[in-house]
Coordinates of C-alpha atoms and ligand atoms in Angstrom, one line a residue:
M1 CA 33.8 -51.8 -35.7
S2 CA 37.5 -51.3 -35.7
P3 CA 39.1 -52.0 -32.3
Y4 CA 41.7 -49.3 -33.0
R5 CA 41.8 -46.5 -30.4
A6 CA 42.8 -43.1 -31.6
K7 CA 46.0 -41.7 -30.2
K8 CA 45.7 -38.2 -29.0
R9 CA 49.5 -37.6 -28.9
L10 CA 49.6 -38.2 -32.7
G11 CA 46.7 -35.9 -33.4
Q12 CA 44.5 -38.7 -34.5
N13 CA 41.1 -37.4 -35.5
F14 CA 39.9 -39.6 -38.4
L15 CA 37.8 -38.2 -41.1
V16 CA 34.4 -40.1 -41.3
D17 CA 32.6 -38.0 -43.8
N18 CA 33.2 -39.5 -47.2
Q19 CA 31.8 -36.5 -49.1
V20 CA 34.2 -34.2 -47.4
A21 CA 37.1 -36.7 -48.2
A22 CA 36.1 -36.5 -51.9
R23 CA 36.0 -32.7 -51.7
I24 CA 39.5 -32.5 -50.2
V25 CA 40.9 -34.8 -52.8
K26 CA 39.2 -33.0 -55.6
A27 CA 41.0 -29.8 -54.5
I28 CA 44.3 -31.3 -55.4
E29 CA 43.0 -31.8 -58.9
P30 CA 44.2 -35.4 -59.1
Q31 CA 45.1 -36.6 -62.7
P32 CA 45.8 -40.3 -63.6
G33 CA 49.5 -40.8 -63.0
D34 CA 50.0 -37.9 -60.7
H35 CA 52.4 -38.7 -57.8
V36 CA 50.7 -37.7 -54.6
V37 CA 52.4 -37.8 -51.2
E38 CA 50.0 -38.2 -48.3
I39 CA 51.0 -37.2 -44.8
G40 CA 49.3 -39.3 -42.1
P41 CA 46.9 -41.5 -44.1
G42 CA 45.4 -42.9 -40.9
K43 CA 42.8 -45.4 -41.9
G44 CA 42.9 -44.3 -45.6
A45 CA 39.9 -42.0 -45.8
L46 CA 41.7 -39.7 -48.4
T47 CA 44.0 -42.4 -49.8
E48 CA 41.0 -44.4 -51.1
H49 CA 39.9 -41.4 -53.3
L50 CA 43.5 -40.8 -54.6
I51 CA 43.8 -44.5 -55.6
N52 CA 40.4 -44.4 -57.3
A53 CA 41.6 -41.3 -59.3
D54 CA 44.5 -43.5 -60.5
C55 CA 47.2 -41.5 -58.7
L56 CA 50.5 -43.1 -57.6
V57 CA 50.4 -42.6 -53.8
T58 CA 53.3 -42.5 -51.3
A59 CA 51.6 -42.6 -47.9
I60 CA 53.7 -41.7 -44.9
E61 CA 52.2 -42.8 -41.5
F62 CA 54.0 -42.5 -38.2
D63 CA 51.8 -44.8 -36.3
R64 CA 53.0 -48.4 -36.8
D65 CA 49.8 -49.8 -35.4
L66 CA 48.0 -48.4 -38.5
I67 CA 50.3 -50.0 -41.0
P68 CA 48.7 -53.5 -41.0
L69 CA 45.3 -51.8 -41.4
L70 CA 46.4 -49.7 -44.3
T71 CA 48.3 -52.6 -46.0
A72 CA 45.3 -54.8 -45.7
K73 CA 43.0 -52.1 -47.1
F74 CA 45.2 -51.5 -50.2
A75 CA 46.4 -55.1 -50.6
D76 CA 45.1 -55.2 -54.2
D77 CA 46.5 -51.8 -55.2
K78 CA 49.8 -51.6 -56.9
N79 CA 49.9 -47.8 -57.0
I80 CA 50.6 -47.2 -53.4
I81 CA 53.8 -47.2 -51.3
I82 CA 53.3 -47.1 -47.5
I83 CA 56.3 -45.7 -45.5
A84 CA 56.1 -46.1 -41.7
K85 CA 58.0 -43.0 -40.6
D86 CA 57.7 -39.5 -39.0
F87 CA 57.1 -37.1 -41.9
L88 CA 59.2 -34.5 -40.1
K89 CA 62.2 -36.9 -40.5
I90 CA 61.7 -37.6 -44.2
T91 CA 64.6 -36.6 -46.5
P92 CA 64.0 -35.3 -50.1
D93 CA 65.6 -38.5 -51.6
E94 CA 62.6 -40.5 -50.2
L95 CA 60.1 -38.4 -52.1
P96 CA 59.2 -38.2 -55.8
E97 CA 60.9 -35.6 -58.0
R98 CA 57.6 -34.1 -58.9
M99 CA 54.6 -34.4 -56.5
K100 CA 51.4 -33.1 -55.1
I101 CA 51.1 -33.3 -51.3
I102 CA 47.9 -33.9 -49.3
G103 CA 47.0 -34.5 -45.6
N104 CA 44.6 -34.0 -42.9
L105 CA 47.4 -32.9 -40.7
P106 CA 47.8 -33.9 -37.1
F107 CA 47.2 -30.6 -35.4
N108 CA 50.3 -30.8 -33.1
I109 CA 52.7 -30.8 -36.1
S110 CA 50.8 -28.6 -38.7
T111 CA 53.1 -25.6 -38.6
A112 CA 56.3 -27.8 -38.5
V113 CA 54.9 -29.6 -41.6
M114 CA 54.5 -26.2 -43.3
E115 CA 58.1 -25.2 -42.7
K116 CA 59.4 -28.6 -43.7
L117 CA 58.0 -28.1 -47.2
F118 CA 60.8 -25.6 -47.9
E119 CA 63.3 -28.6 -47.9
F120 CA 61.8 -29.9 -51.2
R121 CA 59.7 -27.0 -52.5
Q122 CA 61.1 -27.3 -56.0
A123 CA 59.4 -30.7 -56.4
I124 CA 56.0 -29.6 -55.2
Q125 CA 53.2 -28.9 -57.7
S126 CA 50.7 -28.0 -55.1
A127 CA 49.6 -29.0 -51.6
V128 CA 46.2 -29.4 -49.9
F129 CA 46.0 -29.7 -46.1
T130 CA 43.4 -29.7 -43.4
V131 CA 44.7 -27.6 -40.5
Q132 CA 43.1 -25.9 -37.5
A133 CA 41.0 -22.9 -38.6
E134 CA 43.3 -20.8 -36.4
V135 CA 46.4 -21.9 -38.4
A136 CA 44.6 -21.3 -41.7
K137 CA 43.9 -17.7 -40.6
R138 CA 47.6 -17.2 -39.7
L139 CA 48.7 -18.7 -43.1
T140 CA 46.4 -16.3 -45.1
A141 CA 46.4 -13.2 -42.9
D142 CA 46.7 -9.7 -44.3
P143 CA 49.1 -7.3 -42.8
K144 CA 47.6 -5.2 -39.8
S145 CA 45.3 -8.1 -38.9
R146 CA 45.4 -9.9 -35.6
D147 CA 46.6 -13.2 -37.2
Y148 CA 49.4 -11.8 -39.2
G149 CA 52.7 -13.1 -37.9
S150 CA 56.1 -14.7 -38.6
L151 CA 54.4 -17.9 -40.0
T152 CA 52.4 -15.7 -42.5
V153 CA 55.6 -13.9 -43.8
I154 CA 57.8 -17.0 -43.8
M155 CA 55.2 -19.1 -45.8
A156 CA 54.5 -16.2 -48.2
A157 CA 58.1 -16.5 -49.3
G158 CA 57.5 -19.8 -50.8
F159 CA 53.8 -20.2 -51.5
D160 CA 50.5 -18.6 -52.5
I161 CA 48.0 -19.8 -49.9
E162 CA 44.2 -19.8 -49.9
T163 CA 41.6 -21.2 -47.7
L164 CA 39.1 -23.3 -49.6
F165 CA 36.5 -24.4 -47.1
D166 CA 35.9 -25.2 -43.5
I167 CA 35.1 -28.6 -41.9
G168 CA 33.1 -28.9 -38.7
A169 CA 34.3 -31.0 -35.8
K170 CA 31.5 -33.5 -36.6
G171 CA 33.3 -34.7 -39.7
F172 CA 36.0 -36.4 -37.5
R173 CA 36.1 -39.2 -34.9
P174 CA 37.0 -38.5 -32.2
M175 CA 35.7 -35.0 -32.7
P176 CA 38.4 -32.4 -32.3
A177 CA 37.9 -29.5 -29.9
V178 CA 38.4 -26.9 -32.7
S179 CA 37.2 -26.5 -36.3
S180 CA 39.3 -27.1 -39.3
S181 CA 39.9 -25.4 -42.7
V182 CA 41.3 -26.8 -45.9
V183 CA 44.1 -24.7 -47.4
K184 CA 45.8 -24.9 -50.8
L185 CA 49.4 -24.0 -51.3
V186 CA 50.9 -23.3 -54.7
P187 CA 54.7 -22.6 -54.9
A188 CA 55.6 -19.0 -55.7
D189 CA 59.1 -17.8 -56.4
R190 CA 59.8 -15.1 -53.8
I191 CA 62.5 -16.9 -51.8
P192 CA 65.0 -14.4 -50.5
A193 CA 68.7 -15.3 -50.5
D194 CA 69.8 -17.5 -47.7
F195 CA 66.3 -18.6 -46.6
E196 CA 67.5 -19.9 -43.2
S197 CA 68.7 -16.5 -42.3
F198 CA 65.5 -14.9 -43.6
T199 CA 63.4 -17.1 -41.3
S200 CA 65.5 -16.3 -38.2
F201 CA 65.3 -12.6 -39.2
I202 CA 61.6 -12.7 -39.5
R203 CA 61.2 -14.5 -36.2
G204 CA 63.5 -11.9 -34.5
C205 CA 61.3 -9.1 -36.0
F206 CA 58.2 -10.6 -34.5
R207 CA 59.8 -11.5 -31.2
Q208 CA 57.7 -8.9 -29.4
K209 CA 54.7 -8.6 -31.6
R210 CA 52.9 -6.1 -29.3
K211 CA 55.9 -3.7 -29.2
T212 CA 57.3 -1.5 -31.9
L213 CA 59.3 -3.2 -34.6
C214 CA 62.4 -1.3 -33.5
N215 CA 62.1 -2.8 -29.9
S216 CA 61.3 -6.2 -31.2
M217 CA 64.3 -6.1 -33.5
Q218 CA 66.6 -5.0 -30.8
L219 CA 65.7 -7.9 -28.6
G220 CA 65.1 -10.6 -31.4
L221 CA 68.1 -9.8 -33.5
N222 CA 70.4 -8.4 -30.9
I223 CA 71.1 -5.1 -32.7
P224 CA 71.5 -1.6 -31.3
K225 CA 68.6 0.8 -31.3
Y226 CA 70.2 3.3 -33.6
N227 CA 70.7 0.5 -36.2
C228 CA 67.1 -0.6 -36.1
E229 CA 65.9 3.0 -36.4
D230 CA 68.1 3.5 -39.4
L231 CA 67.1 0.2 -41.1
I232 CA 63.4 0.9 -40.6
K233 CA 63.7 4.3 -42.0
R234 CA 65.8 3.2 -45.1
A235 CA 63.2 0.4 -45.7
G236 CA 60.7 3.3 -46.2
C237 CA 58.7 2.5 -43.0
N238 CA 57.6 5.0 -40.2
D239 CA 59.4 4.9 -36.9
G240 CA 57.0 3.5 -34.3
V241 CA 55.7 0.9 -36.8
R242 CA 54.6 -2.4 -35.3
P243 CA 55.8 -5.8 -36.6
E244 CA 52.3 -6.8 -38.0
Q245 CA 52.1 -3.5 -40.1
L246 CA 54.8 -4.5 -42.6
S247 CA 53.9 -6.3 -45.8
F248 CA 55.9 -9.2 -47.2
D249 CA 57.7 -6.8 -49.6
D250 CA 58.5 -4.3 -46.7
Y251 CA 60.1 -7.3 -44.9
T252 CA 62.2 -8.4 -47.9
R253 CA 63.5 -4.9 -48.2
L254 CA 64.3 -4.6 -44.5
Y255 CA 66.0 -8.1 -44.7
D256 CA 68.2 -7.1 -47.6
L257 CA 69.4 -3.9 -45.7
W258 CA 69.9 -6.0 -42.5
R259 CA 72.0 -8.5 -44.4
D260 CA 74.2 -5.6 -45.8
I261 CA 75.2 -4.6 -42.3
Q262 CA 76.0 -8.2 -41.3
R263 CA 78.7 -8.4 -43.8
Ligands
SAM301 N1 44.2 -38.9 -43.1 C1 43.5 -39.6 -42.0 C2 42.0 -39.1 -42.0 O1 41.8 -38.1 -42.7 O2 41.2 -39.8 -41.5 C3 44.1 -39.4 -40.6 C4 44.2 -37.9 -40.2 S1 44.7 -37.7 -38.5 C5 44.1 -36.0 -38.3 C6 46.5 -37.5 -38.6 C7 47.3 -38.7 -39.1 O3 48.6 -38.4 -39.1 C8 47.2 -39.9 -38.1 O4 47.0 -41.1 -38.8 C9 48.5 -39.9 -37.3 O5 48.9 -41.2 -36.9 C10 49.4 -39.3 -38.4 N2 50.6 -38.7 -37.9 C11 50.8 -38.1 -36.7 N3 52.0 -37.6 -36.6 C12 52.7 -37.9 -37.8 C13 54.0 -37.7 -38.3 N4 54.9 -37.0 -37.6 N5 54.3 -38.2 -39.5 C14 53.4 -38.9 -40.3 N6 52.1 -39.2 -39.8 C15 51.7 -38.6 -38.6

């Protein structure tokens, strides 16, 4: 038995079901020579399958206490680089020019990881992540549903996302309090001009999700009521519409109109 004690603050729930590990890795469709970046390899449950599939692996693990364990486990493998670093601080020059990404993500940073992907989206072939079931629902929600929100719209700008399968808490040690889902992301070209401004715009629109879009925009984007009403009308939406009722296309139209009045 390993004497290693899992650290809650780093979202450490280690996958102990080898069949599930194989299924997650299969979802990335690993080919010999593929460069795969793994976020949070932990004790190497997924890493092992990637190495067996003859992939080149860059494994980024924040917990320095796990590095000796990983180094020892893969001592005979030349196809792995282990980087001891916070993935959220990784810069594009530390990553391959073309890559697949995989990770059973630490739950506390899963949405931050999603948004970080936009920094090197061009280099991504596909990504497979285990996230909380609740986050998977937000990532794949349809307009007018309860889970539809700013994360859904922002991520839709860069990726097609689907939920592949669920994993019960029993697959992990320690067992997490919530169940997990495996999602696959494939880059899609829908990025609006000035993406940073688009993300703040979308967050502003969803600032008060339960109110009307007009009220939410007034507060979230600090624009007068008559401007909101006019923009919403010109985007082809009804007044009184709520933030969760607009599709991604509605939001890009509204964003373009909003940008015009900023100039
Ligand atoms: N992949 C392993 C598995 O499936 O058993 C571990 C999964 S565990 C849910 C999440 C892993 O991410 C842990 O090893 C944790 O130390 C690591 N981690 C947490 N925060 C991180 C960060 N900011 N950057 C990189 N790794 C991180």
